Amino acid sequence: MKVLVTGGAGFIGSHLVEALVARGDAVVVLDDLSTGKRANLAAVAEKVDLQVGSVADRAAVDRAIAGCEVAFHQAAIASVPKTIEAPVETNAVNFGGTLNVLEAARAAGTRRVIFASSAAVYGDEAPLPVAEDAPVAPLSPYAIEKLCAEHYVRVWAPLFGLETVALRYFNVFGPRQDPKSPYSGVVSIFVDRILKGEAPTIFGDGEQTRDFVAVADVVRANLAAATVDRPEGLVCNVARGEATSLNQLYATLADLAGGAPDALYGPARAGDVRHSRAVVDRARDALGFVAKTPVRDGLAALLDWARSTAG
Ligand code: UD2
């Protein structure tokens, strides 16, 4: 099968591309390389048609999606602070880019679109654990852009017969997540500091919790979303359904690493969600997806990878 992965040179996208190549798909990647890297696709470079371009450019999407049966739309400007600084620009990519993918899919006769949405759509209001039918209360342009895009994705199913699935990713971690920005995922930052023998800073008391899910599981959720019968605008959480505090996270990493400096503590980050945990029943019932990787195992694998690429 020929498939498109937008954002396929990024953190999550590149893992998905590898899995699709491994199962024999012909994969087209559309990525503007703004945060994605060619190096992320090094293992499959010969087998992938990498087209450098933005999802905000409809013509680029039309070219990339031609002949594709399924599109995995992973491309986004994934930084919440960037969307606060430059909402017009990020909206054009995160929201406008999704509409381009839907319309290009419709024009090209693509059968199915899988959309990478975010737990950000819930904001801080819904009681925990949070299910897909909980009220949404986006708190940032990023969350608004993902939510608006998600509505389009859902509605394009009944309106145009496009098969669509929106996956609300919780806190994804794993190899290739970039630790360099202060807004990078906390797991990548902690691993980076531990390998450098430096103390990371925990914002707040460290008792805030997140539902961490390994990137390999996120890939499996996407593959399940691509094959499930008649998804009809399905919206699904992708998480483990388990809360881990930042203190627990750091203690586990320190243990796996055979020791680490004591973490520093700083002021809580403005706008932070205190707790986050997903109900994962719908993913199990509708997609047959259950996250397999215990957080500790995922962290161990990540440390191994980070050590092997350090220096
Ligand atoms: C996640 C998503 C974000 C958005 C948001 C919606 C990631 C990487 N980001 O942000 O895209 O969907 O959820 O709610 O998945 N922290 C520290 N020290 C550090 C860095 C972070 O203590 O050096 C804390 C941070 O204050 C927060 C927690 O770690 O309490 C997780 O932070 P994050 O940036 O990894 O992810 P989050 O949940 O804010």
PDB file of C-alpha atoms and ligand atoms in Angstrom, residues 78 80 118-120 142 170-172 177 182-187 189-190 201-203 208 210 246 269 272-273, ligand 1:
ATOM      1  CA  ALA A  78       4.332  21.162  18.315  1.00  0.00           C
ATOM      2  CA  VAL A  80       2.912  25.415  22.834  1.00  0.00           C
ATOM      3  CA  SER A 118      -3.337  16.155  21.455  1.00  0.00           C
ATOM      4  CA  ALA A 119      -4.423  15.772  25.048  1.00  0.00           C
ATOM      5  CA  ALA A 120      -3.995  19.557  25.110  1.00  0.00           C
ATOM      6  CA  TYR A 142      -1.774  25.100  20.169  1.00  0.00           C
ATOM      7  CA  PHE A 170      -0.723  12.240  25.802  1.00  0.00           C
ATOM      8  CA  ASN A 171       2.956  12.669  26.847  1.00  0.00           C
ATOM      9  CA  VAL A 172       4.919  10.777  24.230  1.00  0.00           C
ATOM     10  CA  GLN A 177      12.809  13.517  20.878  1.00  0.00           C
ATOM     11  CA  PRO A 182      13.446  24.562  27.210  1.00  0.00           C
ATOM     12  CA  TYR A 183      10.013  23.424  26.041  1.00  0.00           C
ATOM     13  CA  SER A 184      11.154  19.985  24.940  1.00  0.00           C
ATOM     14  CA  GLY A 185       9.471  16.967  26.463  1.00  0.00           C
ATOM     15  CA  VAL A 186      10.517  16.527  30.059  1.00  0.00           C
ATOM     16  CA  VAL A 187      11.728  12.952  29.551  1.00  0.00           C
ATOM     17  CA  ILE A 189      15.473  16.807  29.004  1.00  0.00           C
ATOM     18  CA  PHE A 190      15.972  14.584  32.062  1.00  0.00           C
ATOM     19  CA  THR A 201      15.293  21.398  37.186  1.00  0.00           C
ATOM     20  CA  ILE A 202      11.886  20.174  38.232  1.00  0.00           C
ATOM     21  CA  PHE A 203       9.341  22.963  37.886  1.00  0.00           C
ATOM     22  CA  GLN A 208       2.429  16.918  39.140  1.00  0.00           C
ATOM     23  CA  ARG A 210       1.569  12.910  33.410  1.00  0.00           C
ATOM     24  CA  LEU A 246       7.854  13.939  37.831  1.00  0.00           C
ATOM     25  CA  ARG A 269       5.793  26.645  35.071  1.00  0.00           C
ATOM     26  CA  ASP A 272       1.082  23.957  33.547  1.00  0.00           C
ATOM     27  CA  VAL A 273      -1.598  21.336  33.894  1.00  0.00           C
TER      28      VAL A 273
HETATM   29  C1  UD2 B   1       2.349  18.291  26.874  1.00  0.00           C
HETATM   30  C2  UD2 B   1       2.784  18.329  25.422  1.00  0.00           C
HETATM   31  C3  UD2 B   1       2.317  19.608  24.802  1.00  0.00           C
HETATM   32  C4  UD2 B   1       0.834  19.844  25.028  1.00  0.00           C
HETATM   33  C5  UD2 B   1       0.554  19.794  26.530  1.00  0.00           C
HETATM   34  C6  UD2 B   1      -0.940  19.953  26.813  1.00  0.00           C
HETATM   35  C7  UD2 B   1       4.907  17.100  25.314  1.00  0.00           C
HETATM   36  C8  UD2 B   1       6.381  17.210  25.139  1.00  0.00           C
HETATM   37  N1  UD2 B   1       4.246  18.275  25.335  1.00  0.00           N
HETATM   38  O1  UD2 B   1       3.016  19.284  27.589  1.00  0.00           O
HETATM   39  O2  UD2 B   1       2.585  19.539  23.403  1.00  0.00           O
HETATM   40  O3  UD2 B   1       0.099  18.839  24.356  1.00  0.00           O
HETATM   41  O4  UD2 B   1       0.962  18.514  27.038  1.00  0.00           O
HETATM   42  O5  UD2 B   1      -1.191  19.932  28.171  1.00  0.00           O
HETATM   43  O6  UD2 B   1       4.349  16.034  25.377  1.00  0.00           O
HETATM   44  N2  UD2 B   1       9.090  19.967  33.417  1.00  0.00           N
HETATM   45  C9  UD2 B   1      10.074  20.086  34.401  1.00  0.00           C
HETATM   46  N3  UD2 B   1      11.346  20.333  34.010  1.00  0.00           N
HETATM   47  C10 UD2 B   1      11.716  20.490  32.698  1.00  0.00           C
HETATM   48  C11 UD2 B   1      10.700  20.387  31.706  1.00  0.00           C
HETATM   49  C12 UD2 B   1       9.407  20.128  32.107  1.00  0.00           C
HETATM   50  O7  UD2 B   1       9.792  19.953  35.593  1.00  0.00           O
HETATM   51  O8  UD2 B   1      12.891  20.737  32.429  1.00  0.00           O
HETATM   52  C13 UD2 B   1       7.718  19.688  33.832  1.00  0.00           C
HETATM   53  C14 UD2 B   1       6.709  20.654  33.308  1.00  0.00           C
HETATM   54  O9  UD2 B   1       6.604  21.776  34.123  1.00  0.00           O
HETATM   55  C15 UD2 B   1       5.443  19.770  33.346  1.00  0.00           C
HETATM   56  C16 UD2 B   1       5.970  18.366  33.060  1.00  0.00           C
HETATM   57  O10 UD2 B   1       7.364  18.420  33.306  1.00  0.00           O
HETATM   58  O11 UD2 B   1       4.840  19.801  34.622  1.00  0.00           O
HETATM   59  C17 UD2 B   1       5.744  17.914  31.657  1.00  0.00           C
HETATM   60  O12 UD2 B   1       6.218  18.916  30.787  1.00  0.00           O
HETATM   61  P1  UD2 B   1       6.359  18.692  29.205  1.00  0.00           P
HETATM   62  O13 UD2 B   1       6.769  19.984  28.626  1.00  0.00           O
HETATM   63  O14 UD2 B   1       7.169  17.489  28.916  1.00  0.00           O
HETATM   64  O15 UD2 B   1       4.887  18.298  28.761  1.00  0.00           O
HETATM   65  P2  UD2 B   1       3.467  19.022  29.060  1.00  0.00           P
HETATM   66  O16 UD2 B   1       2.631  17.990  29.738  1.00  0.00           O
HETATM   67  O17 UD2 B   1       3.621  20.339  29.684  1.00  0.00           O
END
